PDB file of C-alpha atoms in Angstrom:
ATOM      1  CA  MET A  26     -11.492   0.495 -24.397  1.00  0.00           C
ATOM      2  CA  PRO A  27      -8.181  -1.231 -25.296  1.00  0.00           C
ATOM      3  CA  GLY A  28      -6.418   2.088 -24.595  1.00  0.00           C
ATOM      4  CA  VAL A  29      -7.701   2.102 -20.995  1.00  0.00           C
ATOM      5  CA  VAL A  30      -6.513  -1.482 -20.441  1.00  0.00           C
ATOM      6  CA  VAL A  31      -3.043  -0.678 -21.849  1.00  0.00           C
ATOM      7  CA  ASN A  32      -2.879   2.423 -19.604  1.00  0.00           C
ATOM      8  CA  ILE A  33      -3.733   0.337 -16.533  1.00  0.00           C
ATOM      9  CA  ILE A  34      -1.078  -2.280 -17.423  1.00  0.00           C
ATOM     10  CA  ILE A  35       1.550   0.482 -17.784  1.00  0.00           C
ATOM     11  CA  ALA A  36       0.361   2.007 -14.478  1.00  0.00           C
ATOM     12  CA  VAL A  37       0.616  -1.368 -12.660  1.00  0.00           C
ATOM     13  CA  LEU A  38       4.237  -1.823 -13.799  1.00  0.00           C
ATOM     14  CA  VAL A  39       5.247   1.774 -12.953  1.00  0.00           C
ATOM     15  CA  CYS A  40       3.541   1.673  -9.510  1.00  0.00           C
ATOM     16  CA  TRP A  41       5.000  -1.752  -8.677  1.00  0.00           C
ATOM     17  CA  ILE A  42       8.576  -0.735  -9.514  1.00  0.00           C
ATOM     18  CA  LEU A  43       8.205   2.687  -7.836  1.00  0.00           C
ATOM     19  CA  PHE A  44       6.859   1.547  -4.484  1.00  0.00           C
ATOM     20  CA  ILE A  45       9.027  -1.589  -4.170  1.00  0.00           C
ATOM     21  CA  ALA A  46      12.190   0.412  -5.039  1.00  0.00           C
ATOM     22  CA  ILE A  47      11.443   3.214  -2.540  1.00  0.00           C
ATOM     23  CA  ASP A  48      10.446   0.779   0.244  1.00  0.00           C
ATOM     24  CA  ILE A  49      13.642  -1.221  -0.241  1.00  0.00           C
ATOM     25  CA  ILE A  50      15.807   1.942  -0.426  1.00  0.00           C
ATOM     26  CA  PHE A  51      14.233   3.023   2.897  1.00  0.00           C
ATOM     27  CA  LYS A  52      15.144  -0.424   4.390  1.00  0.00           C
ATOM     28  CA  LEU A  53      11.583  -1.529   5.204  1.00  0.00           C
ATOM     29  CA  PRO A  54      12.537  -5.259   5.009  1.00  0.00           C
ATOM     30  CA  GLU A  55      15.374  -4.813   7.540  1.00  0.00           C
ATOM     31  CA  LYS A  56      13.195  -4.956  10.660  1.00  0.00           C
ATOM     32  CA  GLY A  57       9.646  -4.342  11.854  1.00  0.00           C
ATOM     33  CA  GLY A  58       9.392  -0.573  12.451  1.00  0.00           C
ATOM     34  CA  VAL A  59       6.849  -1.071  15.262  1.00  0.00           C
ATOM     35  CA  SER A  60       6.112  -4.155  17.383  1.00  0.00           C
ATOM     36  CA  GLY A  61       2.959  -4.932  15.351  1.00  0.00           C
ATOM     37  CA  ALA A  62       4.906  -4.985  12.065  1.00  0.00           C
ATOM     38  CA  ALA A  63       7.474  -7.366  13.579  1.00  0.00           C
ATOM     39  CA  ALA A  64       4.635  -9.640  14.764  1.00  0.00           C
ATOM     40  CA  ILE A  65       3.056  -9.715  11.279  1.00  0.00           C
ATOM     41  CA  GLY A  66       6.491 -10.502   9.763  1.00  0.00           C
ATOM     42  CA  THR A  67       6.944 -13.392  12.175  1.00  0.00           C
ATOM     43  CA  ALA A  68       3.411 -14.707  11.470  1.00  0.00           C
ATOM     44  CA  ILE A  69       4.129 -14.686   7.703  1.00  0.00           C
ATOM     45  CA  ALA A  70       7.524 -16.357   8.196  1.00  0.00           C
ATOM     46  CA  GLU A  71       5.862 -19.158  10.233  1.00  0.00           C
ATOM     47  CA  GLU A  72       3.612 -20.051   7.258  1.00  0.00           C
ATOM     48  CA  ARG A  73       6.426 -21.054   4.852  1.00  0.00           C
ATOM     49  CA  GLY A  74       7.265 -17.373   4.298  1.00  0.00           C
ATOM     50  CA  SER A  75      10.475 -15.404   4.603  1.00  0.00           C
ATOM     51  CA  LEU A  76      11.233 -13.095   7.555  1.00  0.00           C
ATOM     52  CA  ASN A  77      12.624  -9.996   5.806  1.00  0.00           C
ATOM     53  CA  GLY A  78       9.848  -9.957   3.197  1.00  0.00           C
ATOM     54  CA  GLY A  79       7.370 -10.499   6.047  1.00  0.00           C
ATOM     55  CA  TYR A  80       8.765  -7.495   7.922  1.00  0.00           C
ATOM     56  CA  MET A  81       8.281  -5.333   4.828  1.00  0.00           C
ATOM     57  CA  MET A  82       4.676  -6.564   4.463  1.00  0.00           C
ATOM     58  CA  GLY A  83       4.119  -5.841   8.179  1.00  0.00           C
ATOM     59  CA  ASN A  84       5.534  -2.346   7.760  1.00  0.00           C
ATOM     60  CA  ILE A  85       3.204  -1.746   4.784  1.00  0.00           C
ATOM     61  CA  VAL A  86       0.213  -2.702   6.984  1.00  0.00           C
ATOM     62  CA  CYS A  87       1.252  -0.712  10.069  1.00  0.00           C
ATOM     63  CA  SER A  88       2.212   2.673   8.594  1.00  0.00           C
ATOM     64  CA  PRO A  89       1.573   4.602   5.356  1.00  0.00           C
ATOM     65  CA  ASP A  90       4.657   3.600   3.294  1.00  0.00           C
ATOM     66  CA  ALA A  91       5.601   4.270  -0.347  1.00  0.00           C
ATOM     67  CA  SER A  92       2.688   2.135  -1.603  1.00  0.00           C
ATOM     68  CA  ALA A  93       0.204   4.259   0.362  1.00  0.00           C
ATOM     69  CA  GLY A  94       2.040   7.389  -0.815  1.00  0.00           C
ATOM     70  CA  THR A  95       1.717   6.283  -4.454  1.00  0.00           C
ATOM     71  CA  LEU A  96      -2.023   5.525  -4.123  1.00  0.00           C
ATOM     72  CA  LEU A  97      -2.845   8.765  -2.317  1.00  0.00           C
ATOM     73  CA  ALA A  98      -0.701  10.835  -4.703  1.00  0.00           C
ATOM     74  CA  ALA A  99      -2.575   9.222  -7.625  1.00  0.00           C
ATOM     75  CA  CYS A 100      -5.865  10.168  -5.915  1.00  0.00           C
ATOM     76  CA  GLY A 101      -4.566  13.718  -5.338  1.00  0.00           C
ATOM     77  CA  VAL A 102      -3.403  14.173  -8.936  1.00  0.00           C
ATOM     78  CA  PHE A 103      -6.712  12.687 -10.186  1.00  0.00           C
ATOM     79  CA  VAL A 104      -8.731  15.261  -8.225  1.00  0.00           C
ATOM     80  CA  ALA A 105      -6.549  18.392  -8.306  1.00  0.00           C
ATOM     81  CA  GLY A 106      -3.356  17.889 -10.340  1.00  0.00           C
ATOM     82  CA  ILE A 107       0.086  18.533  -8.797  1.00  0.00           C
ATOM     83  CA  PRO A 108      -1.305  20.570  -5.819  1.00  0.00           C
ATOM     84  CA  GLY A 109      -3.552  17.591  -4.971  1.00  0.00           C
ATOM     85  CA  GLY A 110      -0.512  15.290  -4.976  1.00  0.00           C
ATOM     86  CA  LEU A 111       1.372  17.652  -2.660  1.00  0.00           C
ATOM     87  CA  VAL A 112      -1.612  17.809  -0.256  1.00  0.00           C
ATOM     88  CA  ALA A 113      -1.593  13.976  -0.244  1.00  0.00           C
ATOM     89  CA  ALA A 114       2.153  13.985   0.555  1.00  0.00           C
ATOM     90  CA  LEU A 115       1.578  16.358   3.500  1.00  0.00           C
ATOM     91  CA  LEU A 116      -1.237  14.180   4.901  1.00  0.00           C
ATOM     92  CA  VAL A 117       0.887  11.034   4.475  1.00  0.00           C
ATOM     93  CA  TYR A 118       3.648  12.782   6.440  1.00  0.00           C
ATOM     94  CA  ILE A 119       1.174  13.496   9.270  1.00  0.00           C
ATOM     95  CA  GLY A 120      -0.019   9.853   9.092  1.00  0.00           C
ATOM     96  CA  ASN A 121       3.587   8.629   9.378  1.00  0.00           C
ATOM     97  CA  ARG A 122       4.134  10.719  12.499  1.00  0.00           C
ATOM     98  CA  ILE A 123       0.862   9.496  14.085  1.00  0.00           C
ATOM     99  CA  CYS A 124       1.932   5.868  13.451  1.00  0.00           C
ATOM    100  CA  HIS A 125       5.398   6.426  15.041  1.00  0.00           C
ATOM    101  CA  ASP A 126       7.087   5.520  11.748  1.00  0.00           C
ATOM    102  CA  PRO A 127      10.771   6.507  12.046  1.00  0.00           C
ATOM    103  CA  GLY A 128      11.268   6.725   8.234  1.00  0.00           C
ATOM    104  CA  TYR A 129      10.042   8.939   5.424  1.00  0.00           C
ATOM    105  CA  ALA A 130       9.191   6.273   2.817  1.00  0.00           C
ATOM    106  CA  GLY A 131       5.532   7.347   2.579  1.00  0.00           C
ATOM    107  CA  THR A 132       6.228  11.044   2.069  1.00  0.00           C
ATOM    108  CA  THR A 133       9.038  10.364  -0.424  1.00  0.00           C
ATOM    109  CA  GLY A 134       6.790   7.906  -2.279  1.00  0.00           C
ATOM    110  CA  ALA A 135       3.960  10.437  -2.489  1.00  0.00           C
ATOM    111  CA  LEU A 136       6.246  13.206  -3.787  1.00  0.00           C
ATOM    112  CA  CYS A 137       7.955  10.936  -6.373  1.00  0.00           C
ATOM    113  CA  ALA A 138       4.594   9.483  -7.466  1.00  0.00           C
ATOM    114  CA  THR A 139       3.052  12.966  -7.878  1.00  0.00           C
ATOM    115  CA  PHE A 140       5.664  13.918 -10.473  1.00  0.00           C
ATOM    116  CA  VAL A 141       5.827  10.475 -12.135  1.00  0.00           C
ATOM    117  CA  ILE A 142       2.009  10.366 -12.518  1.00  0.00           C
ATOM    118  CA  THR A 143       1.895  13.956 -13.816  1.00  0.00           C
ATOM    119  CA  GLY A 144       4.658  13.074 -16.298  1.00  0.00           C
ATOM    120  CA  PHE A 145       2.799   9.980 -17.540  1.00  0.00           C
ATOM    121  CA  GLY A 146      -0.339  12.148 -17.818  1.00  0.00           C
ATOM    122  CA  LEU A 147       1.448  14.140 -20.525  1.00  0.00           C
ATOM    123  CA  ILE A 148       1.806  10.989 -22.665  1.00  0.00           C
ATOM    124  CA  GLY A 149      -1.812   9.933 -22.098  1.00  0.00           C
ATOM    125  CA  VAL A 150      -1.741   7.592 -19.062  1.00  0.00           C
ATOM    126  CA  THR A 151      -4.472   9.079 -16.855  1.00  0.00           C
ATOM    127  CA  PRO A 152      -4.305   9.322 -13.004  1.00  0.00           C
ATOM    128  CA  ASP A 153      -7.390   7.097 -12.588  1.00  0.00           C
ATOM    129  CA  ALA A 154      -5.426   4.315 -14.349  1.00  0.00           C
ATOM    130  CA  PHE A 155      -2.735   4.816 -11.689  1.00  0.00           C
ATOM    131  CA  ILE A 156      -5.312   4.440  -8.885  1.00  0.00           C
ATOM    132  CA  ALA A 157      -6.432   1.072 -10.351  1.00  0.00           C
ATOM    133  CA  GLY A 158      -2.768   0.226 -11.098  1.00  0.00           C
ATOM    134  CA  MET A 159      -1.713   0.765  -7.487  1.00  0.00           C
ATOM    135  CA  VAL A 160      -4.637  -1.314  -6.181  1.00  0.00           C
ATOM    136  CA  ILE A 161      -3.546  -4.209  -8.457  1.00  0.00           C
ATOM    137  CA  ALA A 162       0.137  -3.708  -7.517  1.00  0.00           C
ATOM    138  CA  ILE A 163      -0.612  -3.946  -3.778  1.00  0.00           C
ATOM    139  CA  LEU A 164      -2.879  -6.959  -4.466  1.00  0.00           C
ATOM    140  CA  THR A 165       0.074  -8.846  -5.997  1.00  0.00           C
ATOM    141  CA  ILE A 166       2.229  -8.239  -2.899  1.00  0.00           C
ATOM    142  CA  GLN A 167      -0.243  -8.369   0.022  1.00  0.00           C
ATOM    143  CA  GLY A 168      -3.281 -10.226  -1.267  1.00  0.00           C
ATOM    144  CA  MET A 169      -2.263 -13.254  -3.391  1.00  0.00           C
ATOM    145  CA  SER A 170       0.317 -15.555  -1.753  1.00  0.00           C
ATOM    146  CA  HIS A 171       2.134 -14.431   1.380  1.00  0.00           C
ATOM    147  CA  PRO A 172       4.923 -17.077   1.181  1.00  0.00           C
ATOM    148  CA  TYR A 173       5.711 -16.309  -2.477  1.00  0.00           C
ATOM    149  CA  ALA A 174       5.540 -12.513  -2.027  1.00  0.00           C
ATOM    150  CA  SER A 175       7.723 -12.560   1.099  1.00  0.00           C
ATOM    151  CA  HIS A 176      10.397 -14.709  -0.622  1.00  0.00           C
ATOM    152  CA  LEU A 177      10.380 -12.356  -3.634  1.00  0.00           C
ATOM    153  CA  LEU A 178      10.774  -9.289  -1.379  1.00  0.00           C
ATOM    154  CA  THR A 179      13.589 -10.964   0.574  1.00  0.00           C
ATOM    155  CA  LYS A 180      15.385 -11.710  -2.722  1.00  0.00           C
ATOM    156  CA  LEU A 181      15.072  -8.046  -3.796  1.00  0.00           C
ATOM    157  CA  TRP A 182      16.205  -6.930  -0.306  1.00  0.00           C
ATOM    158  CA  GLY A 183      19.265  -9.230  -0.710  1.00  0.00           C
ATOM    159  CA  MET A 184      20.290  -7.226  -3.783  1.00  0.00           C
ATOM    160  CA  ARG A 185      20.099  -3.991  -1.734  1.00  0.00           C
ATOM    161  CA  ALA A 186      21.724  -5.257   1.496  1.00  0.00           C
TER     162      ALA A 186
ATOM    163  CA  MET B  27     -15.413   2.897 -15.633  1.00  0.00           C
ATOM    164  CA  ILE B  28     -12.804   0.082 -15.716  1.00  0.00           C
ATOM    165  CA  PRO B  29     -10.697   1.503 -12.789  1.00  0.00           C
ATOM    166  CA  VAL B  30     -13.865   1.658 -10.622  1.00  0.00           C
ATOM    167  CA  TYR B  31     -14.712  -1.999 -11.399  1.00  0.00           C
ATOM    168  CA  ILE B  32     -11.122  -3.072 -10.653  1.00  0.00           C
ATOM    169  CA  CYS B  33     -11.220  -1.371  -7.233  1.00  0.00           C
ATOM    170  CA  GLY B  34     -14.634  -2.899  -6.449  1.00  0.00           C
ATOM    171  CA  ILE B  35     -13.648  -6.441  -7.463  1.00  0.00           C
ATOM    172  CA  VAL B  36     -10.347  -6.241  -5.533  1.00  0.00           C
ATOM    173  CA  ALA B  37     -12.209  -4.962  -2.435  1.00  0.00           C
ATOM    174  CA  VAL B  38     -14.701  -7.870  -2.533  1.00  0.00           C
ATOM    175  CA  TYR B  39     -11.873 -10.387  -3.150  1.00  0.00           C
ATOM    176  CA  ALA B  40      -9.920  -8.969  -0.166  1.00  0.00           C
ATOM    177  CA  VAL B  41     -12.988  -9.224   2.083  1.00  0.00           C
ATOM    178  CA  ILE B  42     -13.409 -12.912   1.126  1.00  0.00           C
ATOM    179  CA  ARG B  43      -9.726 -13.554   1.963  1.00  0.00           C
ATOM    180  CA  VAL B  44     -10.120 -11.726   5.317  1.00  0.00           C
ATOM    181  CA  VAL B  45     -13.147 -13.873   6.221  1.00  0.00           C
ATOM    182  CA  THR B  46     -11.506 -17.182   5.203  1.00  0.00           C
ATOM    183  CA  GLU B  47      -8.072 -16.493   6.775  1.00  0.00           C
ATOM    184  CA  LYS B  48      -7.715 -18.021  10.260  1.00  0.00           C
ATOM    185  CA  LYS B  49      -4.785 -16.103  11.841  1.00  0.00           C
ATOM    186  CA  THR B  50      -5.683 -12.567  12.972  1.00  0.00           C
ATOM    187  CA  LEU B  51      -2.297 -11.047  12.078  1.00  0.00           C
ATOM    188  CA  ARG B  52      -2.529 -12.403   8.521  1.00  0.00           C
ATOM    189  CA  LYS B  53      -6.116 -11.101   8.249  1.00  0.00           C
ATOM    190  CA  LEU B  54      -4.662  -7.591   8.692  1.00  0.00           C
ATOM    191  CA  VAL B  55      -2.518  -7.967   5.545  1.00  0.00           C
ATOM    192  CA  TYR B  56      -5.607  -8.793   3.437  1.00  0.00           C
ATOM    193  CA  LEU B  57      -7.512  -5.997   5.187  1.00  0.00           C
ATOM    194  CA  ASN B  58      -4.765  -3.631   3.993  1.00  0.00           C
ATOM    195  CA  VAL B  59      -5.575  -4.569   0.358  1.00  0.00           C
ATOM    196  CA  MET B  60      -9.265  -3.827   1.033  1.00  0.00           C
ATOM    197  CA  ASN B  61      -8.347  -0.400   2.457  1.00  0.00           C
ATOM    198  CA  PHE B  62      -6.356   0.443  -0.701  1.00  0.00           C
ATOM    199  CA  ALA B  63      -9.314  -0.566  -2.892  1.00  0.00           C
ATOM    200  CA  ILE B  64     -11.913   1.334  -0.806  1.00  0.00           C
ATOM    201  CA  THR B  65      -9.764   4.501  -0.782  1.00  0.00           C
ATOM    202  CA  GLY B  66      -9.499   4.248  -4.582  1.00  0.00           C
ATOM    203  CA  LEU B  67     -13.286   3.763  -4.821  1.00  0.00           C
ATOM    204  CA  ILE B  68     -14.055   6.803  -2.627  1.00  0.00           C
ATOM    205  CA  VAL B  69     -11.967   9.122  -4.811  1.00  0.00           C
ATOM    206  CA  LEU B  70     -12.979   7.580  -8.166  1.00  0.00           C
ATOM    207  CA  ALA B  71     -16.685   7.738  -7.265  1.00  0.00           C
ATOM    208  CA  ILE B  72     -16.588  11.395  -6.125  1.00  0.00           C
ATOM    209  CA  PRO B  73     -13.782  13.348  -7.878  1.00  0.00           C
ATOM    210  CA  ASP B  74     -13.899  16.254  -5.438  1.00  0.00           C
ATOM    211  CA  ILE B  75     -11.289  17.791  -3.152  1.00  0.00           C
ATOM    212  CA  MET B  76     -13.323  16.967  -0.009  1.00  0.00           C
ATOM    213  CA  ALA B  77     -13.652  13.338  -1.167  1.00  0.00           C
ATOM    214  CA  LEU B  78      -9.844  13.325  -1.478  1.00  0.00           C
ATOM    215  CA  PHE B  79      -9.568  14.445   2.160  1.00  0.00           C
ATOM    216  CA  ALA B  80     -12.157  11.824   3.163  1.00  0.00           C
ATOM    217  CA  GLY B  81     -10.268   9.096   1.266  1.00  0.00           C
ATOM    218  CA  ILE B  82      -6.921  10.012   2.819  1.00  0.00           C
ATOM    219  CA  ALA B  83      -8.461  10.305   6.302  1.00  0.00           C
ATOM    220  CA  TYR B  84     -10.088   6.869   5.833  1.00  0.00           C
ATOM    221  CA  PHE B  85      -6.783   5.333   4.711  1.00  0.00           C
ATOM    222  CA  VAL B  86      -4.579   6.869   7.419  1.00  0.00           C
ATOM    223  CA  GLY B  87      -7.192   6.061  10.082  1.00  0.00           C
ATOM    224  CA  SER B  88      -7.514   2.432   8.975  1.00  0.00           C
ATOM    225  CA  THR B  89      -3.702   2.094   8.950  1.00  0.00           C
ATOM    226  CA  LEU B  90      -3.615   3.428  12.506  1.00  0.00           C
ATOM    227  CA  GLU B  91      -6.271   0.883  13.512  1.00  0.00           C
ATOM    228  CA  ALA B  92      -4.307  -1.972  11.928  1.00  0.00           C
ATOM    229  CA  ASN B  93      -1.193  -0.701  13.713  1.00  0.00           C
ATOM    230  CA  ALA B  94      -3.026  -0.650  17.051  1.00  0.00           C
ATOM    231  CA  ILE B  95      -4.527  -4.150  16.610  1.00  0.00           C
ATOM    232  CA  ALA B  96      -1.178  -5.674  15.512  1.00  0.00           C
ATOM    233  CA  SER B  97       0.708  -3.966  18.368  1.00  0.00           C
ATOM    234  CA  THR B  98      -1.842  -5.205  20.902  1.00  0.00           C
ATOM    235  CA  PHE B  99      -1.464  -8.768  19.584  1.00  0.00           C
ATOM    236  CA  ALA B 100       2.317  -8.409  19.848  1.00  0.00           C
ATOM    237  CA  GLY B 101       2.130  -7.553  23.541  1.00  0.00           C
ATOM    238  CA  GLY B 102       0.951  -3.960  23.607  1.00  0.00           C
ATOM    239  CA  VAL B 103       2.789  -0.950  25.047  1.00  0.00           C
ATOM    240  CA  ALA B 104       4.768  -3.097  27.494  1.00  0.00           C
ATOM    241  CA  ASN B 105       6.574  -4.680  24.535  1.00  0.00           C
ATOM    242  CA  GLU B 106       7.388  -1.419  22.638  1.00  0.00           C
TER     243      GLU B 106
END
């Protein structure tokens, strides 16, 4: 039992760093990729939030980004190992194109996550811990406090820009 | 079983936040958390390749819906 909890804590940290880093490298906080993402960013900024962080949160809602890629790759690896992760990456790519996403954050995230999760599997952190880890990681960004999360993302974006 | 419980609890929490949030655009952000948790639940409950396809189809489809709702609120195609 304690082993499972430790695995999930490791998975949360790895997922959080992985998806935030890839999203920021792919410039998600720069602007809303589609008009809906820009509108969500503006709505978050109006409620004591920050605009760039809001744009990134809007982009996460409106298209499968690196966070979605990480979750679906974890699901793929859980069910079918590396081939499952690659199938997830392909389907994320199709999802990106359907959503008119100009970037490749989702596909890159899914590919990176497939190999990271497989690597952690070798040292005993199971893929189902990564599924729970990614759900908690996205909860901390999208589901707790929008003003706090958007300011944090804007600060991290400031280091990149 | 712990990952399954985490996904379930997060999904219920996200639904409560969606119901209590007043602004539609901010509801979508909480709805996104629920979609992550439900996708995780689908695959954890049925570890099968077809459940993986179902989970991914659910997630991509729900993202597309959120995209459509948010774009419509922002002014629709005329504003693209």
